[in-house]
Short mmCIF file of C-alpha atoms and ligand atoms in Angstrom, two decimals:
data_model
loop_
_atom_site.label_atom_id
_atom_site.label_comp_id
_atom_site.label_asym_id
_atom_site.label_seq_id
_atom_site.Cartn_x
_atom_site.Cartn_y
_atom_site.Cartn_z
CA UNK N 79 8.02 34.01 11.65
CA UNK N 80 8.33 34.90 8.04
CA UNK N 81 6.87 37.18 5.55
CA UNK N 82 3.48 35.97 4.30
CA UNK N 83 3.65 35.62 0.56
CA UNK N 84 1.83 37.88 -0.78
CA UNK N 85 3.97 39.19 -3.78
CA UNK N 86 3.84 36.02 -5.62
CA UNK N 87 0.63 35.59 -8.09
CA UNK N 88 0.46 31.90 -7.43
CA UNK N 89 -3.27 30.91 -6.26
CA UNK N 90 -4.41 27.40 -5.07
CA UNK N 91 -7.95 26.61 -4.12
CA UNK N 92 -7.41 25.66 -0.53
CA UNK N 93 -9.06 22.08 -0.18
CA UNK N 94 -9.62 21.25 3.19
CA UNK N 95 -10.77 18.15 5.28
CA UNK N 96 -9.21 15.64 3.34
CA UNK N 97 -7.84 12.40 5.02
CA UNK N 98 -3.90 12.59 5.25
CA UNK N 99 -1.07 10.13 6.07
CA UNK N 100 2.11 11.70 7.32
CA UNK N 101 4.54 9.14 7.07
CA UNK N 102 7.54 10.79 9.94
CA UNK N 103 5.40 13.12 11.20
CA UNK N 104 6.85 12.88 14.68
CA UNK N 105 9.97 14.33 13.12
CA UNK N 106 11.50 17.47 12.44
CA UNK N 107 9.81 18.30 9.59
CA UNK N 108 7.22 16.23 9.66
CA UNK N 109 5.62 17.71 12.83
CA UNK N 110 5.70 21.15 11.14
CA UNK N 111 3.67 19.73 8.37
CA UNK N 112 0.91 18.40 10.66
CA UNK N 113 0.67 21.56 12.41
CA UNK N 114 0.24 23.60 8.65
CA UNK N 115 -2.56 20.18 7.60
CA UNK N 116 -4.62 20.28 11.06
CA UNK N 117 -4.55 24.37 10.65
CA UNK N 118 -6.18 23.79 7.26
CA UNK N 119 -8.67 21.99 8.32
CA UNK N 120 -7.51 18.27 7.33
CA UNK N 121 -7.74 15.48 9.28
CA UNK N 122 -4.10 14.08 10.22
CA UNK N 123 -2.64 10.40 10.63
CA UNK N 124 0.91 10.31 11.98
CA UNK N 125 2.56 7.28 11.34
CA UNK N 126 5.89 6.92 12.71
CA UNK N 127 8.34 4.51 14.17
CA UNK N 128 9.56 7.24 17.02
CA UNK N 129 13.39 6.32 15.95
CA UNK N 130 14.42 9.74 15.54
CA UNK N 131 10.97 11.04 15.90
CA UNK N 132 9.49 12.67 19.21
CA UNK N 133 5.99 12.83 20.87
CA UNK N 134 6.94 16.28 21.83
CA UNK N 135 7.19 17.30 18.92
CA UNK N 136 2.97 16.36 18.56
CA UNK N 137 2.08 17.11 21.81
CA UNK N 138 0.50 20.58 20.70
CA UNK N 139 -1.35 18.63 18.37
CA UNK N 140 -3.42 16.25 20.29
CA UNK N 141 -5.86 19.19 20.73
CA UNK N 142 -6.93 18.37 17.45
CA UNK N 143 -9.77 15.63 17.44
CA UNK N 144 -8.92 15.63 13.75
CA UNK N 145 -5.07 14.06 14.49
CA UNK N 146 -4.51 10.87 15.36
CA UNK N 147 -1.28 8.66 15.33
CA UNK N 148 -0.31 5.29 14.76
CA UNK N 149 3.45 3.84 15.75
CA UNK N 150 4.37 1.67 12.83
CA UNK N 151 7.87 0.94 10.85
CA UNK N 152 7.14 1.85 7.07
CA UNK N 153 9.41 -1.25 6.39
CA UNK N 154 6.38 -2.78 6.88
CA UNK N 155 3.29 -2.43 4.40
CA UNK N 156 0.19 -1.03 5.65
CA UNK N 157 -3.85 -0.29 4.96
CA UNK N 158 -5.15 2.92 5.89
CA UNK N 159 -7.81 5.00 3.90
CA UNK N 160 -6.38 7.72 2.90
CA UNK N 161 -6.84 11.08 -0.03
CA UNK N 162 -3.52 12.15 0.34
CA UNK N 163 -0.23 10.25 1.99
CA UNK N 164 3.43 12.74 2.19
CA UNK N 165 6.78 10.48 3.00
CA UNK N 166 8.71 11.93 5.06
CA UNK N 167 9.95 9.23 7.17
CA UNK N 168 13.41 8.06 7.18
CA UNK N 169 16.47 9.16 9.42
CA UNK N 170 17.98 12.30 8.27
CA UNK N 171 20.90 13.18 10.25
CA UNK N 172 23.96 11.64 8.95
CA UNK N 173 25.15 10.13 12.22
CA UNK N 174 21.50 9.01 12.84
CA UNK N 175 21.28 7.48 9.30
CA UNK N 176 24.63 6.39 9.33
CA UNK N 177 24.36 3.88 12.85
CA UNK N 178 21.39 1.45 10.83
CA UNK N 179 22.42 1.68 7.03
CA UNK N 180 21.01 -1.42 6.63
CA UNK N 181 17.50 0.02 7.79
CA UNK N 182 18.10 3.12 6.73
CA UNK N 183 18.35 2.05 2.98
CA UNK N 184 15.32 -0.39 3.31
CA UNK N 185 13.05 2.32 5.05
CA UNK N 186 14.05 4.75 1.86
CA UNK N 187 13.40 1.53 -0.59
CA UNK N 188 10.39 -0.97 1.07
CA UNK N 189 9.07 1.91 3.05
CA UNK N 190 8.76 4.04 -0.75
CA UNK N 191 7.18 0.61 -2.17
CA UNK N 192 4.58 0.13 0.65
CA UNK N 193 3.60 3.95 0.66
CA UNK N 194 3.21 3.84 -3.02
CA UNK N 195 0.85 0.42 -2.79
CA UNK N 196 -0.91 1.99 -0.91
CA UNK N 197 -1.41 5.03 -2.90
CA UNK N 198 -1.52 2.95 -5.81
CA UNK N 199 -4.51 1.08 -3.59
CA UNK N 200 -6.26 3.94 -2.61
CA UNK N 201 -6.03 6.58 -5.38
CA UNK N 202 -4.26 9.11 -3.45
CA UNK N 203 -1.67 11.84 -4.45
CA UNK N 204 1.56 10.94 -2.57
CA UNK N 205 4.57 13.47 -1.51
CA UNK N 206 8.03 12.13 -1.56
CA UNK N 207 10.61 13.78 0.96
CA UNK N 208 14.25 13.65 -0.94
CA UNK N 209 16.99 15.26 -1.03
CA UNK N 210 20.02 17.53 -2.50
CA UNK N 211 21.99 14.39 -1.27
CA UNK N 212 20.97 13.11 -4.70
CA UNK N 213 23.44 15.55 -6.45
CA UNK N 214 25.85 13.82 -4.23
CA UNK N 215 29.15 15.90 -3.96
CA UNK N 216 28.49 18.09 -7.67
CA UNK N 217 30.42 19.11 -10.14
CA UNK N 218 27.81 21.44 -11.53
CA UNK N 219 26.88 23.98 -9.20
CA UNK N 220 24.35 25.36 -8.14
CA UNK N 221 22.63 22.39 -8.76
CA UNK N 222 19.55 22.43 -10.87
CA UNK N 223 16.83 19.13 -11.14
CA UNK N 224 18.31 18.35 -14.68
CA UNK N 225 21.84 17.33 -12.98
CA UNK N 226 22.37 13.69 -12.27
CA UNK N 227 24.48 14.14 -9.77
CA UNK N 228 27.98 12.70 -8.45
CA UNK N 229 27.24 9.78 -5.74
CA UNK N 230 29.15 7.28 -4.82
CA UNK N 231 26.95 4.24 -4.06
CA UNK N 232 29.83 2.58 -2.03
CA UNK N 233 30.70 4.69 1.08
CA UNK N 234 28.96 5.64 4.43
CA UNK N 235 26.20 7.80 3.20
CA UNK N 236 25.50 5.59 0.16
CA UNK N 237 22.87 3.81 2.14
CA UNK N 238 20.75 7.73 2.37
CA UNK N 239 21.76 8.84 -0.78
CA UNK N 240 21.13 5.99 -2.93
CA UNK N 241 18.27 4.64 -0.80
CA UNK N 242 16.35 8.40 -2.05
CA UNK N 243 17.43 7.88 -5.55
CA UNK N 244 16.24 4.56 -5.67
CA UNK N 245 12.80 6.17 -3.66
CA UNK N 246 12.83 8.23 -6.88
CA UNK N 247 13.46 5.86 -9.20
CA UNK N 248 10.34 4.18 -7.91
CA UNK N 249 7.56 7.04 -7.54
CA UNK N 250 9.00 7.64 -11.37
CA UNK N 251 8.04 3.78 -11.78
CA UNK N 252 4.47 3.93 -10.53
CA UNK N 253 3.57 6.76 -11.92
CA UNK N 254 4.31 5.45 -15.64
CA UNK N 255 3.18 2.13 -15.08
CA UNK N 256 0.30 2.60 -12.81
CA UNK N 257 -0.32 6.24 -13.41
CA UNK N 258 -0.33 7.26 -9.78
CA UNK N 259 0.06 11.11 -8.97
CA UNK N 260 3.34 11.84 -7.38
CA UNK N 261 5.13 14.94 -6.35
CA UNK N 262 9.00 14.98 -5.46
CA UNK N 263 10.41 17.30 -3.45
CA UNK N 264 14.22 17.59 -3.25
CA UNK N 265 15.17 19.40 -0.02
CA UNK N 266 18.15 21.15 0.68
CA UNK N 267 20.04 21.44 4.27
CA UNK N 268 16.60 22.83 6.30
CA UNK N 269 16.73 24.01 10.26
CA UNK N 270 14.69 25.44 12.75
CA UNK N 271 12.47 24.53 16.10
CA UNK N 272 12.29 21.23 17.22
CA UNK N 273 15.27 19.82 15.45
CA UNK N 274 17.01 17.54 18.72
CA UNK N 275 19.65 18.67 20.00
CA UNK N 276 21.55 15.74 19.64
CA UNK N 277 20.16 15.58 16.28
CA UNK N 278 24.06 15.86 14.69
CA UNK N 279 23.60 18.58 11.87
CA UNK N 280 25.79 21.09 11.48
CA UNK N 281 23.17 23.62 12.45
CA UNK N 282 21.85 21.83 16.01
CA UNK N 283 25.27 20.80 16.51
CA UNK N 284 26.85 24.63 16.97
CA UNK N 285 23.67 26.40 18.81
CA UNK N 286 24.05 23.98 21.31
CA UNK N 287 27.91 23.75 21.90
CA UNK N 288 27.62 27.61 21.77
CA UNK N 289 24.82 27.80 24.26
CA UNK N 290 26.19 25.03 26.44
CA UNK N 291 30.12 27.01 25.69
CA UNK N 292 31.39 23.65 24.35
CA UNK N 293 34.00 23.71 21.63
CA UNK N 294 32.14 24.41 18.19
CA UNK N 295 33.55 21.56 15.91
CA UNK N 296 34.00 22.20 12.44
CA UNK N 297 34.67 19.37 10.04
CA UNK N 298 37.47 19.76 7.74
CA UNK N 299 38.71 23.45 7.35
CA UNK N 300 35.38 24.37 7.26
CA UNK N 301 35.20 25.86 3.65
CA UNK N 302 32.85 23.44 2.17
CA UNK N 303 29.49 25.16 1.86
CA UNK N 304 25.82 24.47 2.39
CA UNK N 305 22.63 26.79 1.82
CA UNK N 306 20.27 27.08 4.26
CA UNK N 307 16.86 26.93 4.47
CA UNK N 308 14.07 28.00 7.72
CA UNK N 309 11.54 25.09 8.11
CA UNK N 310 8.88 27.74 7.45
CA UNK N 311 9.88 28.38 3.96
CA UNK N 312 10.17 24.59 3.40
CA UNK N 313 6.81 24.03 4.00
CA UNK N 314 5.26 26.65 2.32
CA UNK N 315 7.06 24.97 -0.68
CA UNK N 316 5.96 21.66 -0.10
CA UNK N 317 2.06 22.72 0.49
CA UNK N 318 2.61 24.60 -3.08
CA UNK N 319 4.14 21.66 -4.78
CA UNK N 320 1.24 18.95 -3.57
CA UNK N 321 -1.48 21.37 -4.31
CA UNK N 322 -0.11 23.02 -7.31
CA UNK N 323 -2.94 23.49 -10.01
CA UNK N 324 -0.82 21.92 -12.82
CA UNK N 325 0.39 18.39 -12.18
CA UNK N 326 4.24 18.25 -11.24
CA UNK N 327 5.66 14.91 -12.01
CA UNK N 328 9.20 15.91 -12.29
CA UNK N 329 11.58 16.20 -8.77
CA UNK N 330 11.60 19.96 -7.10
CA UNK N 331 14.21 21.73 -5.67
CA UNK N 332 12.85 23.70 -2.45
CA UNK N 333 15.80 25.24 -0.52
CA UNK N 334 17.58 28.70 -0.03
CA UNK N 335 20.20 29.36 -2.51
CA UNK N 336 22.41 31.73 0.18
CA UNK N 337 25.35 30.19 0.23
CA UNK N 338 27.50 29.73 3.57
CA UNK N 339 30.51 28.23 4.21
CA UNK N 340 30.56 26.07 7.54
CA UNK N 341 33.34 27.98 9.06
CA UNK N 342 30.84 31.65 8.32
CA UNK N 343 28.04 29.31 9.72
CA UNK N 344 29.73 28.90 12.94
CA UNK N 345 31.15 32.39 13.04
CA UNK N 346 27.69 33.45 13.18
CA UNK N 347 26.37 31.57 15.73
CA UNK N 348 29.28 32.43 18.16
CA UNK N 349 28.50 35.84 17.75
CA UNK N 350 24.50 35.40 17.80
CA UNK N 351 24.62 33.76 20.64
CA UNK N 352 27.42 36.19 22.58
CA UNK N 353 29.10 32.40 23.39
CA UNK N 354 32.87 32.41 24.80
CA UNK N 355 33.25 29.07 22.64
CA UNK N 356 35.98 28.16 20.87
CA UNK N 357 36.16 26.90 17.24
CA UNK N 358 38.03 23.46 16.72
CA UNK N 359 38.02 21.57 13.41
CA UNK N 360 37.95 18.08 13.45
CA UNK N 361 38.49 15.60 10.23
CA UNK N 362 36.09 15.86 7.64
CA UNK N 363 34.09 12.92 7.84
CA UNK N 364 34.29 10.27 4.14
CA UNK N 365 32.13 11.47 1.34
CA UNK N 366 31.09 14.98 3.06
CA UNK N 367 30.33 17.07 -0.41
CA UNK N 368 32.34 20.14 -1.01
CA UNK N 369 29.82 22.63 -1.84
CA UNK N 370 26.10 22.81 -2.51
CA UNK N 371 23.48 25.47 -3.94
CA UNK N 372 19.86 25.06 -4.94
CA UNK N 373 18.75 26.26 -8.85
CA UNK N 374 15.08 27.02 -7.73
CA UNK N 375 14.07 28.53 -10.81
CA UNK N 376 11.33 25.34 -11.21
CA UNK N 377 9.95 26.26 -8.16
CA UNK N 378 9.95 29.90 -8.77
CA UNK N 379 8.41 29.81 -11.91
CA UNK N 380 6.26 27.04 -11.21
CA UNK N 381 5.16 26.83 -7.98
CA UNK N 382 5.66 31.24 -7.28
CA UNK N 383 7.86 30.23 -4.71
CA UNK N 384 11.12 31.49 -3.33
CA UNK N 385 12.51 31.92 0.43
CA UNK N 386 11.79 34.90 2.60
CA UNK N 387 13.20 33.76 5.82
CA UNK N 388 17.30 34.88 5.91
CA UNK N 389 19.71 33.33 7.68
CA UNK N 390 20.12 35.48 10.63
CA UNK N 391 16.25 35.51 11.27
CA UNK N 392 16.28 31.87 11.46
CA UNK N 393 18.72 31.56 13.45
CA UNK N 394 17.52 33.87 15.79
CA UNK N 395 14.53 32.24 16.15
CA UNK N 396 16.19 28.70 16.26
CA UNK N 397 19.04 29.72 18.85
CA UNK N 398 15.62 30.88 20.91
CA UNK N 399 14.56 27.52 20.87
CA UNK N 400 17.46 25.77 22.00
CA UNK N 401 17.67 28.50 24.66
CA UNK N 402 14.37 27.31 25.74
CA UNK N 403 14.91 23.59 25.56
CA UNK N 404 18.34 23.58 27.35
CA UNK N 405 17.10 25.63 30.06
CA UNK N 406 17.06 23.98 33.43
CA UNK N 407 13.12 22.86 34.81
CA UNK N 408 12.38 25.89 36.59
CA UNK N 409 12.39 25.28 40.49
CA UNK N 410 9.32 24.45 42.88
CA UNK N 411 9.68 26.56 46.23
CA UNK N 412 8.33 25.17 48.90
CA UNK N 413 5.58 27.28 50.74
CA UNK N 414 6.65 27.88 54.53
CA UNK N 415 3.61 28.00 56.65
P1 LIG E 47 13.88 13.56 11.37
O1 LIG E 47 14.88 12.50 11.67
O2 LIG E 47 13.61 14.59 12.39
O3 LIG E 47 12.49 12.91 10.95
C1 LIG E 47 12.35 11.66 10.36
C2 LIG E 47 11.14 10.98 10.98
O4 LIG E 47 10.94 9.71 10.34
C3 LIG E 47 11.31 10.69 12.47
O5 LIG E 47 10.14 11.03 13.16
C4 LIG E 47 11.57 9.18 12.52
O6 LIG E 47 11.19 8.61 13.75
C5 LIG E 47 10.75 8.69 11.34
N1 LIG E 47 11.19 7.43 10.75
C6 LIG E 47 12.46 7.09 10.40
N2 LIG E 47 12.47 5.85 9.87
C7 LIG E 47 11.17 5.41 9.89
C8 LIG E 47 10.56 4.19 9.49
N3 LIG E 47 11.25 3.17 8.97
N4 LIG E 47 9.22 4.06 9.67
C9 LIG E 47 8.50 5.07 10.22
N5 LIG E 47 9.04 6.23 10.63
C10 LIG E 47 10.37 6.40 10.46
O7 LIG E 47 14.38 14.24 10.00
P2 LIG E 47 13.79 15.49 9.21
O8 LIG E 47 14.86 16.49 9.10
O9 LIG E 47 12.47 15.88 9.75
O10 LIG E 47 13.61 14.84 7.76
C11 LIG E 47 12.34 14.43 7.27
C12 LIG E 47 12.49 13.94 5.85
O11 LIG E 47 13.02 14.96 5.02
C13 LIG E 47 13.42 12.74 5.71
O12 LIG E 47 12.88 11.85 4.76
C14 LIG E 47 14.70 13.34 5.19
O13 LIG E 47 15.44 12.43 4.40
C15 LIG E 47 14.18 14.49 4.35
N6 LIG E 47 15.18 15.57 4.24
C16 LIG E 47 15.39 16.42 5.27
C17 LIG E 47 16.36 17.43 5.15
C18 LIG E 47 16.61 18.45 6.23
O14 LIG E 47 17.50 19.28 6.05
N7 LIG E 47 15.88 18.46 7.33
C19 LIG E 47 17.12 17.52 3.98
C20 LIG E 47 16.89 16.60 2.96
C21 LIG E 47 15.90 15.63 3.09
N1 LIG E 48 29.51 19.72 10.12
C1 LIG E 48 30.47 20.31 10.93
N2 LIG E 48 30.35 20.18 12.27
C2 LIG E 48 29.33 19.50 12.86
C3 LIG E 48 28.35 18.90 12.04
C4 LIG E 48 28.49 19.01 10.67
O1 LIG E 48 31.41 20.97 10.45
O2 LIG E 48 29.30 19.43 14.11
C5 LIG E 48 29.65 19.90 8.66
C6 LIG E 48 29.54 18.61 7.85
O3 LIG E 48 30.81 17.98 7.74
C7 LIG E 48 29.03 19.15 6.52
C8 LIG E 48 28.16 20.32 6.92
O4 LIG E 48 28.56 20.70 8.23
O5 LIG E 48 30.10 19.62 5.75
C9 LIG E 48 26.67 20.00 6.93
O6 LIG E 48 26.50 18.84 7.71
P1 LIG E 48 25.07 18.24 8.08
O7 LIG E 48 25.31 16.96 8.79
O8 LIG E 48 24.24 19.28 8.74
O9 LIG E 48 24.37 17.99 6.66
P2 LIG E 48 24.87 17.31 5.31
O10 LIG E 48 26.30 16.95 5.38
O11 LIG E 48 24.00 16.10 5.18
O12 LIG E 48 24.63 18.37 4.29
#
C-alpha cells in the first residue's frame, strides 16, 4: 500500500536497534508503529492497558524476539530503560473516550507526566500522539500549528481535547525546564486496518453498516467535513518527525488536507462497497466541529513529507479488511470414512 517516497529529498540516517517504549501500542495506530520499529531493526516494548487496545492487533509481532509487552495503565508511573518512548496511549474514539472522561483526561494528563519522568529519567527522546481536536471546532481554516484553536473546556469531549492540550502544555514544560527532547505530532482524522469495528468513527462506523447492509448513520445533515488520512501515510510522518535531523520542538500537523464532507464520505462507501444500505441521519452529537483541514506546510517543508495514499485507495484497502474480519470462521467438514 502506498507509493514509496522517493520524490522528496528528505534523508535520515536510519538508526536501528535502539530500545523503544510504545505507550498504546496494542492500538490502532500504535500496532502499526511497532510493526514499522521491529522492521527497522529496534527492539519494541508495548505497554498498554488493553482498554481499547487488542492482542490481535500484536499477534504478528510476537515473531519478533526483539518485542515484548507489558500490560500496565500509564495513570500509573513506571521504570523501564529505554532510548526512545512514543505516547500514543489514550482512548481515541469519541464514544470510547467519552464513557471514562474522568480516566480519559487523567491518562492524557498523569499518563503525559509519568512518560515524561521517565524520559526526563532516562534521557530519551519522547513522541507525543495529539490531535487536530486541539483546534477544537475552528474558525480559521485549514488549520495551521500557529492557530490556538476554539475548545470549549466544558462539554463532552472537553475531557480529550483539553486532556491533549494540557499533554502539550506539559512536553512544552519539560522541555524548557528540564531540556528534554520532545516531538509533537498533531494528527488529523486517520483510518485503515485494524481499526475495531465497533471502534465508533465515522470511518469504521459506515464500512461496517455497509458491509453488514445496516442503515449508514450520518450525524447532523452530514455537511460538516473532515480530511482523511491512510495509517500508512501517518506513520511515515511520525518516523520523519522523531528522526528528523534538525530538532522539532514545536507541535506538527501530519494529516491529508482532502477535504470530505461526511455525507460524500458515506456516499462513497455505499458505492465502494456495492451495499443496498440506506443513509439515515441522526442528531449531531454536542460539540461535533463543523469543518476541519490540515495546513501541512511545516511538515512539508520540514520533514519532506506530504500524503500519497487517496481516499479511494484507502478505502479500498480498509473496506478489504473489514470484509475479512466480518467474514464468518470458515467451516470444518467432517471427513466420512
Ligand atoms: P486506539 O483506541 O486504537 O488506541 C489507543 C491505545 O491506547 C489502545 O491500545 C488502548 O488500550 C491504549 N490505552 C488507552 N488508555 C491507556 C492507558 N491509560 N494506559 C495504557 N494504555 C492505554 O486509538 P488510535 O486511533 O490508535 O489512537 C492512538 C493515539 O493517537 C491516541 O493517543 C489518540 O488520541 C491519537 N490520535 C488518533 C487519531 C486517529 O484518527 N486515529 C487522531 C488524533 C489523535
Ligand atoms: N459521524 C457520523 N456517523 C457516525 C460516526 C461519526 O456522521 O456513525 C460523524 C461525526 O459526527 C463527525 C465525523 O463523522 O462529524 C467524524 O467523526 P469521528 O468520530 O470519526 O471523529 P471526530 O469527530 O473525532 O473527528
Amino acid at each position: 500500500m502506498g507509493k514509496p517516497y522517493k520524490s522528496f529529498t528528505f534523508t535520515t540516517k536510519l538508526k536501528v536497534n535502539r530500545r523503544i517504549l510504545v505507550a498504546g501500542g496494542a492500538g490502532f495506530l500504535g500496532s502499526h508503529l511497532c510493526e514499522r520499529l521491529l522492521k527497522d531493526g529496534n527492539t519494541v516494548i508495548c505497554l498498554d492497558n488493553f482498554s481499547t487496545g487488542r492482542m490481535d492487533n500484536l499477534r504478528h509481532l510476537l515473531r519478533y524476539d526483539t518485542f515484548s509487552f507489558i500490560r500496565h495503565d500509564i495513570v500509573e508511573p513506571i521504570d523501564v530503560a529505554v532510548d526512545e518512548i512514543y505516547n500514543l496511549a489514550c482512548p481515541a474514539s469519541p464514544p470510547h473516550y467519552q464513557a471514562d472522561p474522568v480516566h480519559t483526561m487523567m491518562t492524557s494528563v498523569l499518563g503525559a507526566l509519568n512518560l515524561l519522568e521517565l524520559a526526563a529519567h532516562h534521557k530519551a527522546r519522547i513522541f507525543q500522539a495529539s490531535t487536530s481536536e486541539v483546534y477544537g471546532d475552528p474558525h480559521v481554516h485549514p488549520q495551521p500549528e500557529s492557530y490556538w484553536g476554539n475548545v470549549n473546556s466544558f462539554g463532552p469531549r472537553a475531557c480529550y481535547d483539553e486532556g491533549k492540550r494540557s499533554a502539550e502544555t506539559l512536553f512544552y514544560s519539560f522541555h524548557q525546564q528540564y531540556g528534554v527532547d520532545i516531538r509533537i505530532v498533531r494528527i488529523f482524522n486517520t483510518y485503515g486496518p485494524r481499526m475495531r469495528a465497533d471502534d465508533g468513527r465515522v470511518v469504521s462506523n459506515f464500512i461496517v453498516q455497509a458491509l453488514k447492509g445496516e442503515d449508514i448513520t450520518v450525524y447532523g445533515d452530514g455537511s460538516q467535513t473532515r480530511s482523511f488520512c491512510y495509517v500508512d501515510d501517518l506513520i511515515e510522518g511520525f518516523y520523519r518527525l522523531m528522526n528528523s535531523p534538525a530538532p522539532i520542538h514545536t507541535p506538527v500537523n501530519i494529516g491529508n488536507p482532502g477535504e470530505f464532507t461526511v455525507k460524500q464520505l458515506a456516499e462513497q462507501v455505499v458505492a465502494m462497497t456495492g451495499s443496498s444500505s440506506r443513509i439515515v441521519y441522526r442528531p449531531l452529537p454536542v460539540d461535533d466541529p463543523h469543518q476541519r483541514k490540515p495546513d501541512i506546510t511545516m511538515a512539508e517543508r520540514g520533514l519532506g513529507w506530504a500524503p500519497t495514499v487517496a481516499l479511494a485507495e484507502g478505502l479500498k484497502a480498509t473496506i478489504a479488511y473489514f470484509e475479512h474480519q466480518l467474514a464468518p470462521p470458515a467451516k470444518e467438514f467432517a471427513v466420512v470414512a
